[in-house]
Amino acid sequence: MLSKKITAALNAQIAQEAAASSAYLAMASWCDREGLGNCAQFFYAQSDEERMHMLKIVHYVNEMDGHAIVPAVEQPETEFESVQKVFKKSYKQEKAVTASINELMSLSQEEKDHSTMVFLQWYVAEQREEEAMVRDILDKIKLIGDGPQSLYYIDKELQQINENRPAEEAEA
């Protein structure tokens, strides 16, 4: 059984994952509108992944005799200055989720909730991978630059990442 503090913290994480899913969906839509199909595909997949992360926590809370609360989600940002800004926002979001997962892990240790600590270990590893992937994309965007043809090359880079993604997720 989960303590009230752990249940509240997990419900807050559910809300954060839902907000991240919504934000990625908005980023995907923006990329679609800007003709960046591969970037859009990347963010659609990110949105799906964040929703899956949320659902895993919902199932865990309910399985542990808690009560998972489905949150209302605020309207995410829908307009961006550039694809570079979209990925910078994505990186900032991933760092915030990582910090939240780390706080949850610390709380689980304080509460001596070993089951939740084990459950959260997957999220710790997942967030390390997510941050590294987005940071790598940002590094590539920096190398490509922001000249007139940069959007084409950025979108091509994302095509490669999208093609490699299913193989990486199958290994997880």
Coordinates of C-alpha atoms in Angstrom, one line a residue:
M1 CA 0.0 0.0 0.0
L2 CA 1.2 3.5 -0.8
S3 CA 1.5 6.3 1.7
K4 CA -0.5 9.4 1.2
K5 CA 2.7 11.3 0.4
I6 CA 3.8 8.8 -2.2
T7 CA 0.3 8.7 -3.7
A8 CA 0.2 12.5 -4.0
A9 CA 3.7 12.6 -5.5
L10 CA 2.8 9.9 -8.1
N11 CA -0.4 11.7 -9.0
A12 CA 1.7 14.9 -9.5
Q13 CA 3.9 12.8 -11.8
I14 CA 0.9 11.6 -13.7
A15 CA -0.1 15.2 -14.3
Q16 CA 3.5 16.1 -15.4
E17 CA 3.6 13.2 -17.9
A18 CA 0.1 14.2 -19.3
A19 CA 1.3 17.8 -19.7
A20 CA 4.5 16.5 -21.5
S21 CA 2.4 14.4 -23.8
S22 CA 0.2 17.3 -24.6
A23 CA 3.2 19.6 -25.2
Y24 CA 4.8 17.1 -27.5
L25 CA 1.6 16.8 -29.5
A26 CA 1.5 20.6 -29.9
M27 CA 5.1 20.5 -31.0
A28 CA 4.3 17.8 -33.6
S29 CA 1.4 19.8 -34.9
W30 CA 3.6 22.9 -35.3
C31 CA 6.3 20.9 -37.1
D32 CA 3.6 19.3 -39.4
R33 CA 2.3 22.8 -40.3
E34 CA 5.9 24.0 -41.0
G35 CA 6.5 21.1 -43.4
L36 CA 8.9 19.3 -41.1
G37 CA 7.3 15.9 -41.4
N38 CA 10.2 13.9 -39.8
C39 CA 10.3 16.3 -36.9
A40 CA 6.5 16.0 -36.5
Q41 CA 6.8 12.2 -36.6
F42 CA 9.5 12.4 -33.8
F43 CA 7.2 14.6 -31.6
Y44 CA 4.1 12.5 -32.3
A45 CA 6.1 9.5 -31.0
Q46 CA 7.3 11.5 -28.0
S47 CA 3.7 12.4 -27.2
D48 CA 2.7 8.7 -27.4
E49 CA 5.7 7.7 -25.2
E50 CA 4.8 10.3 -22.5
R51 CA 1.2 9.1 -22.5
M52 CA 2.5 5.5 -22.0
H53 CA 4.7 6.8 -19.1
M54 CA 1.6 8.3 -17.5
L55 CA -0.5 5.2 -17.9
K56 CA 2.2 3.0 -16.3
I57 CA 2.0 5.2 -13.2
V58 CA -1.8 5.2 -13.3
H59 CA -1.7 1.4 -13.3
Y60 CA 0.9 1.2 -10.6
V61 CA -0.9 3.5 -8.2
N62 CA -4.2 1.6 -8.7
E63 CA -2.4 -1.8 -8.4
M64 CA -0.9 -0.6 -5.1
D65 CA -4.4 0.1 -3.7
G66 CA -4.0 3.8 -4.3
H67 CA -6.2 6.1 -6.3
A68 CA -4.7 7.5 -9.5
I69 CA -6.1 10.8 -10.5
V70 CA -6.5 11.7 -14.1
P71 CA -5.5 15.4 -14.4
A72 CA -6.8 18.2 -16.4
V73 CA -4.2 19.5 -18.8
E74 CA -3.5 23.1 -19.6
Q75 CA -3.2 24.3 -23.2
P76 CA 0.4 23.9 -24.2
E77 CA 2.4 26.4 -26.2
T78 CA 1.4 26.1 -29.9
E79 CA 3.6 28.6 -31.6
F80 CA 7.4 28.5 -31.8
E81 CA 10.0 30.8 -33.4
S82 CA 12.0 28.0 -34.9
V83 CA 12.7 24.2 -34.9
Q84 CA 15.7 25.0 -32.7
K85 CA 13.4 26.6 -30.1
V86 CA 11.1 23.6 -30.2
F87 CA 14.0 21.2 -29.4
K88 CA 15.3 23.5 -26.7
K89 CA 11.9 23.5 -25.1
S90 CA 11.8 19.7 -25.4
Y91 CA 15.2 19.5 -23.7
K92 CA 14.0 21.8 -20.9
Q93 CA 10.9 19.7 -20.4
E94 CA 12.9 16.4 -20.3
K95 CA 15.2 17.9 -17.6
A96 CA 12.1 18.9 -15.6
V97 CA 10.7 15.4 -15.8
T98 CA 14.1 14.0 -14.8
A99 CA 14.2 16.3 -11.7
S100 CA 10.7 15.2 -10.8
I101 CA 11.5 11.5 -11.1
N102 CA 14.6 12.0 -8.9
E103 CA 12.5 13.8 -6.3
L104 CA 10.1 10.8 -6.4
M105 CA 13.0 8.4 -5.9
S106 CA 14.2 10.4 -3.0
L107 CA 10.8 10.5 -1.4
S108 CA 10.4 6.7 -1.9
Q109 CA 13.8 6.2 -0.1
E110 CA 12.6 8.5 2.8
E111 CA 9.4 6.6 3.1
K112 CA 11.2 3.2 2.8
D113 CA 8.8 2.3 -0.1
H114 CA 11.0 -0.3 -1.8
S115 CA 8.3 -1.3 -4.3
T116 CA 8.0 2.3 -5.6
M117 CA 11.8 2.6 -5.7
V118 CA 12.0 -0.5 -7.9
F119 CA 9.1 0.8 -10.1
L120 CA 10.8 4.2 -10.5
Q121 CA 14.2 2.7 -11.5
W122 CA 12.8 2.2 -15.1
Y123 CA 11.9 5.9 -15.2
V124 CA 15.4 6.9 -14.0
A125 CA 17.0 5.0 -16.9
E126 CA 14.4 6.2 -19.4
Q127 CA 15.0 9.8 -18.5
R128 CA 18.7 9.4 -18.9
E129 CA 18.1 8.1 -22.4
E130 CA 15.5 10.8 -23.2
E131 CA 17.8 13.7 -22.1
A132 CA 20.7 12.2 -24.0
M133 CA 18.7 11.8 -27.2
V134 CA 17.3 15.4 -27.2
R135 CA 20.8 16.8 -26.3
D136 CA 22.3 14.9 -29.2
I137 CA 19.6 16.3 -31.6
L138 CA 20.4 19.8 -30.3
D139 CA 24.1 19.2 -30.9
K140 CA 23.3 18.2 -34.5
I141 CA 21.1 21.2 -35.0
K142 CA 23.9 23.4 -33.7
L143 CA 26.3 21.8 -36.2
I144 CA 23.9 22.2 -39.1
G145 CA 23.4 25.8 -38.3
D146 CA 20.5 28.1 -39.2
G147 CA 21.2 28.9 -42.8
P148 CA 18.5 28.7 -45.5
Q149 CA 18.8 25.0 -46.1
S150 CA 19.2 24.0 -42.5
L151 CA 15.6 22.9 -42.0
Y152 CA 16.0 20.3 -44.7
Y153 CA 19.0 18.8 -43.1
I154 CA 17.5 19.0 -39.6
D155 CA 14.4 17.2 -40.9
K156 CA 16.7 14.5 -42.6
E157 CA 18.5 14.0 -39.3
L158 CA 15.2 13.3 -37.6
Q159 CA 14.2 10.9 -40.3
Q160 CA 17.3 8.8 -39.3
I161 CA 16.4 9.0 -35.6
N162 CA 12.8 8.0 -36.4
E163 CA 14.1 5.0 -38.4
N164 CA 16.4 3.9 -35.6
R165 CA 13.8 4.4 -32.8
P166 CA 11.8 1.2 -33.1
A167 CA 14.9 -0.9 -32.8
E168 CA 16.0 1.1 -29.7
E169 CA 12.6 0.8 -28.1
A170 CA 12.5 -3.0 -28.8
E171 CA 15.7 -3.3 -26.8
A172 CA 14.3 -1.5 -23.8

